[in-house]
Coordinates of C-alpha atoms in Angstrom, one line a residue:
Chain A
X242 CA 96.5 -49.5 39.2
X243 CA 97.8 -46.4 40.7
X244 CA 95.1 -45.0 42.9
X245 CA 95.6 -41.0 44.8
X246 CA 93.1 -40.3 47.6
X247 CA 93.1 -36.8 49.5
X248 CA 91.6 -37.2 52.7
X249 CA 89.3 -34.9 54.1
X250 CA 86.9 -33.1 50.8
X251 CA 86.9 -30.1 52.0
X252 CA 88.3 -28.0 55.0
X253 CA 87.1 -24.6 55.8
X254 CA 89.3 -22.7 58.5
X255 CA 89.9 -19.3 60.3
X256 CA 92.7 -17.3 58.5
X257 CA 95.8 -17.2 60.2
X258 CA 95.6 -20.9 60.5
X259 CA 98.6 -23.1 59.9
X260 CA 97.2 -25.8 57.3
X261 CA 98.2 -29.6 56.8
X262 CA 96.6 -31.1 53.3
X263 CA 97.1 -34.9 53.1
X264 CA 97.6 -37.2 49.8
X265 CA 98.2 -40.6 49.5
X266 CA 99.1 -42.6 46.8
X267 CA 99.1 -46.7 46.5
X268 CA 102.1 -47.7 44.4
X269 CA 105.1 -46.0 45.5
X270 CA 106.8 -46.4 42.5
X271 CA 106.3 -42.9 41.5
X272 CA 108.8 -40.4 39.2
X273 CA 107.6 -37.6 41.1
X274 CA 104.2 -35.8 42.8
X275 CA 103.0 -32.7 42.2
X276 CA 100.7 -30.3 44.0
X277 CA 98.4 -28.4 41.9
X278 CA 95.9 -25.5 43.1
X279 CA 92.5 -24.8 41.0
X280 CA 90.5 -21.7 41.2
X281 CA 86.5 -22.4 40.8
X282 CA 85.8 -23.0 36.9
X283 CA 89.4 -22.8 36.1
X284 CA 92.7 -24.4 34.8
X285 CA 95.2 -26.0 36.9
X286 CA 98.1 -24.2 38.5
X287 CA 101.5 -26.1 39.0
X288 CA 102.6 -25.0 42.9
X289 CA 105.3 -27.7 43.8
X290 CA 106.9 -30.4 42.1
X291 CA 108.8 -33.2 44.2
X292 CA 111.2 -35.8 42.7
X293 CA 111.0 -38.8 44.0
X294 CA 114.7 -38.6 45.3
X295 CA 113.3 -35.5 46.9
X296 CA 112.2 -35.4 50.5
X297 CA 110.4 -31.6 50.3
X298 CA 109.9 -28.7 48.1
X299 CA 109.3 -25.2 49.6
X300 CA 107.8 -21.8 47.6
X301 CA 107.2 -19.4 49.8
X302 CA 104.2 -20.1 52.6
X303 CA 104.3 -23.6 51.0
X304 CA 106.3 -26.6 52.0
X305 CA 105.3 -29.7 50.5
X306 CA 106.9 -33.1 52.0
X307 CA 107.3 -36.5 50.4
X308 CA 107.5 -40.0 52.0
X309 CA 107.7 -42.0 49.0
X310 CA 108.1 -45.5 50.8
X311 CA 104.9 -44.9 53.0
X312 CA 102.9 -43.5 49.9
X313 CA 102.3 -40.2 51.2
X314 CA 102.4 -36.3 50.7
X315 CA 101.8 -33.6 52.8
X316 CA 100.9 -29.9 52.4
X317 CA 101.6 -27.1 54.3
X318 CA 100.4 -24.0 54.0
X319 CA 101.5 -21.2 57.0
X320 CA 100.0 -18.6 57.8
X321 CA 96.5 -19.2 56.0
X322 CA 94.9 -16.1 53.7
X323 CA 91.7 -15.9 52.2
X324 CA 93.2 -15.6 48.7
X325 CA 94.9 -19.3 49.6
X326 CA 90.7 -20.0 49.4
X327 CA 90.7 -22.7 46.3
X328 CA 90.4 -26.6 45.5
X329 CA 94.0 -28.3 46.0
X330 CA 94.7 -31.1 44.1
X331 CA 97.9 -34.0 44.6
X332 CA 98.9 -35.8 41.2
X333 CA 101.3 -38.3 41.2
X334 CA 103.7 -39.4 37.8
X335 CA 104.4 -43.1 37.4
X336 CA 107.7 -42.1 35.0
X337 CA 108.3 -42.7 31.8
X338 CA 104.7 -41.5 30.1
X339 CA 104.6 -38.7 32.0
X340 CA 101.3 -39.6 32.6
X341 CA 99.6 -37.7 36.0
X342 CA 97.2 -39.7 37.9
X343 CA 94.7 -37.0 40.1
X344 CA 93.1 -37.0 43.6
X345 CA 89.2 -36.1 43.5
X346 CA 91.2 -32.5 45.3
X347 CA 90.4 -30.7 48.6
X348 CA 88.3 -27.7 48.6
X349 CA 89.5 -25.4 51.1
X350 CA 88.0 -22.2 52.2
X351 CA 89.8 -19.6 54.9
X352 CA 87.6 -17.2 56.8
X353 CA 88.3 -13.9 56.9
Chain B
X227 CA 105.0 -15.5 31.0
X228 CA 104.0 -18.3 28.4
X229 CA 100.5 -20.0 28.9
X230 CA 98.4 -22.9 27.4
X231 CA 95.4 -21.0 25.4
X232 CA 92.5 -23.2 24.6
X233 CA 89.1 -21.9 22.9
X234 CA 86.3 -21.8 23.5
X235 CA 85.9 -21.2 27.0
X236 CA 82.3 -22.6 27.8
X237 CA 80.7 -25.0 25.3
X238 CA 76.8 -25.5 25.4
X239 CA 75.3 -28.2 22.9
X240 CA 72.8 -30.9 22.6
X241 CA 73.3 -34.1 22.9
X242 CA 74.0 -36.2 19.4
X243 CA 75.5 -33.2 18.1
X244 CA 79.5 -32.6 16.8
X245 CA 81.9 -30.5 19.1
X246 CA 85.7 -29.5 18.9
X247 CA 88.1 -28.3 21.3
X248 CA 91.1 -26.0 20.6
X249 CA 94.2 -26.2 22.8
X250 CA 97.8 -24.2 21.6
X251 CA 100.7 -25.4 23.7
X252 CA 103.0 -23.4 25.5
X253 CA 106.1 -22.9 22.4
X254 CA 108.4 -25.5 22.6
X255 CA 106.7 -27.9 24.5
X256 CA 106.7 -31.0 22.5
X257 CA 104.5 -32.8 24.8
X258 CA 100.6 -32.3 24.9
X259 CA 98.1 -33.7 26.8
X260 CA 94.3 -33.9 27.1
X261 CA 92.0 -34.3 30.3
X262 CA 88.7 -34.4 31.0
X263 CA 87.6 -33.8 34.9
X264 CA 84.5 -34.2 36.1
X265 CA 82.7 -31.8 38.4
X266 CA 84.0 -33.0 42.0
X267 CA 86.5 -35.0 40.4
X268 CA 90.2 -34.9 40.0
X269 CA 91.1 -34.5 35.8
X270 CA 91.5 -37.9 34.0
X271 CA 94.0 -38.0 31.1
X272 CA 92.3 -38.8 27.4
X273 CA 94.9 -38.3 25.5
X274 CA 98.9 -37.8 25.1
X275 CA 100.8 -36.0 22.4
X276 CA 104.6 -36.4 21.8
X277 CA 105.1 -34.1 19.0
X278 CA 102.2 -35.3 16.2
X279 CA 102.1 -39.1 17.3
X280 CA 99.7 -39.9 19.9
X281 CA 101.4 -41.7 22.8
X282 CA 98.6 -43.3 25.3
X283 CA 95.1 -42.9 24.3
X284 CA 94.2 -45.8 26.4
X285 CA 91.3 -43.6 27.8
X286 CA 90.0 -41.8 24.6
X287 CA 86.3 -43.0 23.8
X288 CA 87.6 -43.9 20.1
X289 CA 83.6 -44.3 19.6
X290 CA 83.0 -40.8 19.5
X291 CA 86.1 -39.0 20.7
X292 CA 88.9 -38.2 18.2
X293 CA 92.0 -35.7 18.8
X294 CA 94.8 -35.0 16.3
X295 CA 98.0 -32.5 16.4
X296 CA 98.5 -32.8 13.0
X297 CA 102.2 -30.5 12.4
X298 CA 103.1 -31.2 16.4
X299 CA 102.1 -27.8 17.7
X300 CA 98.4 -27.3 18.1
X301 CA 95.8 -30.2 19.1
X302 CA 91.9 -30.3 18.3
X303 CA 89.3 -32.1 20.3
X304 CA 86.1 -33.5 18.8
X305 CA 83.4 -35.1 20.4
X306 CA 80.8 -36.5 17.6
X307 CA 78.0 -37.2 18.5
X308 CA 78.1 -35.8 22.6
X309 CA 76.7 -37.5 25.3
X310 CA 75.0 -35.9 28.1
X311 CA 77.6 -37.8 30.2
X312 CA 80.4 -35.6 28.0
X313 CA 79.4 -32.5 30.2
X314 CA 82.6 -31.8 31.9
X315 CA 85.9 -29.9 31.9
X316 CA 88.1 -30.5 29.5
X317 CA 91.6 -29.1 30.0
X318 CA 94.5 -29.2 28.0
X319 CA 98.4 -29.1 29.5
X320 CA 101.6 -29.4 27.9
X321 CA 104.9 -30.1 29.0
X322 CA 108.8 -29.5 27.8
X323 CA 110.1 -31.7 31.1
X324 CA 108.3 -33.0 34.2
X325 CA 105.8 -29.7 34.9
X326 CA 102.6 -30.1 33.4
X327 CA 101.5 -26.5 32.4
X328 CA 97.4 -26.1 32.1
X329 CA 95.4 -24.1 30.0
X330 CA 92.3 -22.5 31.5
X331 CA 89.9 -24.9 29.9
X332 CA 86.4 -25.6 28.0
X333 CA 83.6 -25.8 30.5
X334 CA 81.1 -28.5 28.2
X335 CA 77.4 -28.5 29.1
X336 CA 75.5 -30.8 27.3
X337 CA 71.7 -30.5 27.1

């Protein structure tokens, strides 16, 4: 059974801060991983999407990394803002049901 | 831009009674799913839609949770009777390829 753990709960930093997020996932057999970020009492909003033929995905101040053989993801978030403040969540797809299998999320906060 | 829109927002109700969930799909997307996530917890799926036939429902409390999409476009929730362990987020997505699109979901409190 697939099984996505994001390592620490929570983070709370100074802005300006260059940010690492961490996910790992137990069966590498994955279809792809996705990064979502969720705003307190709200939906879920799609940031990156790697295949797993991918290595990295990049949007802007995010650059999210993939090391499918290791079972990990990584984050990164330059430059850090206050607005980036929010619950980040990894979600990995086993193929072929589409199916996304969550991390409990990281709940960061950046200090003005 | 396109969004999921799921009704209503916040849900209060005592336990044993009946509640339903609204979710319309982004147009086009043939694929629908249901999640529920607990507070502190990432969402777990309930229930996938692939046009009107239901595709995993492994996780679906068949007890007391039923979900339909009856002409492959909308999908509707119910919970009958809920449990006070029902109180959650239930959030609806839906998909045309890989990207899972969310809808802002229904906040359920039950008392």
């Amino acid at each position: 059974k697939q099984e996505v753990t994001q390592i620490p709960a929570a983070l709370s930093v100074p802005e300006g801060e260059n940010l690492v997020l961490n996910c790992s996932f137990t069966d590498s057999a994955i279809y792809n991983l996705q990064w979502f970020r969720q705003d307190p009492g709200k939906g879920l909003t799609s940031l990156l999407l790697i295949q797993s033929s991918q290595r990295e995905q990049t949007s802007g101040r995010l650059n999210a990394s993939l090391d499918k053989s290791s079972g990990r993801s990584t984050l990164y978030i330059a430059a850090s803002q206050p607005g980036d403040s929010a619950t980040y969540l990894c979600a990995v797809n086993q193929g072929g049901s589409e199916k996304l299998v969550f991390g409990k999320g990281m709940k960061l906060t950046v200090n003005p | 831009e396109a969004e999921v829109a799921q009704s209503p927002r916040y849900k209060i109700t005592e336990k044993s009674q009946a509640v339903a969930f609204w979710c319309d799909p982004i147009s086009g997307h043939a694929t629908l799913y249901w999640y529920r996530q607990i507070l502190g917890q990432g969402p777990e799926l309930l229930v996938q839609f692939q046009d009107e036939s239901v595709v995993d429902d492994s996780q679906l409390p068949k007890d007391r949770f039923s979900a339909e999409r009856l002409k492959g476009v909308d999908s509707t929730l119910k919970i009958q009777p809920a449990e006070l362990g029902d109180s959650a987020m239930y959030l609806c997505a839906s998909s045309r390829r890989e990207t899972q699109y969310f809808g802002p979901g229904t906040r359920l409190l039950v008392l």
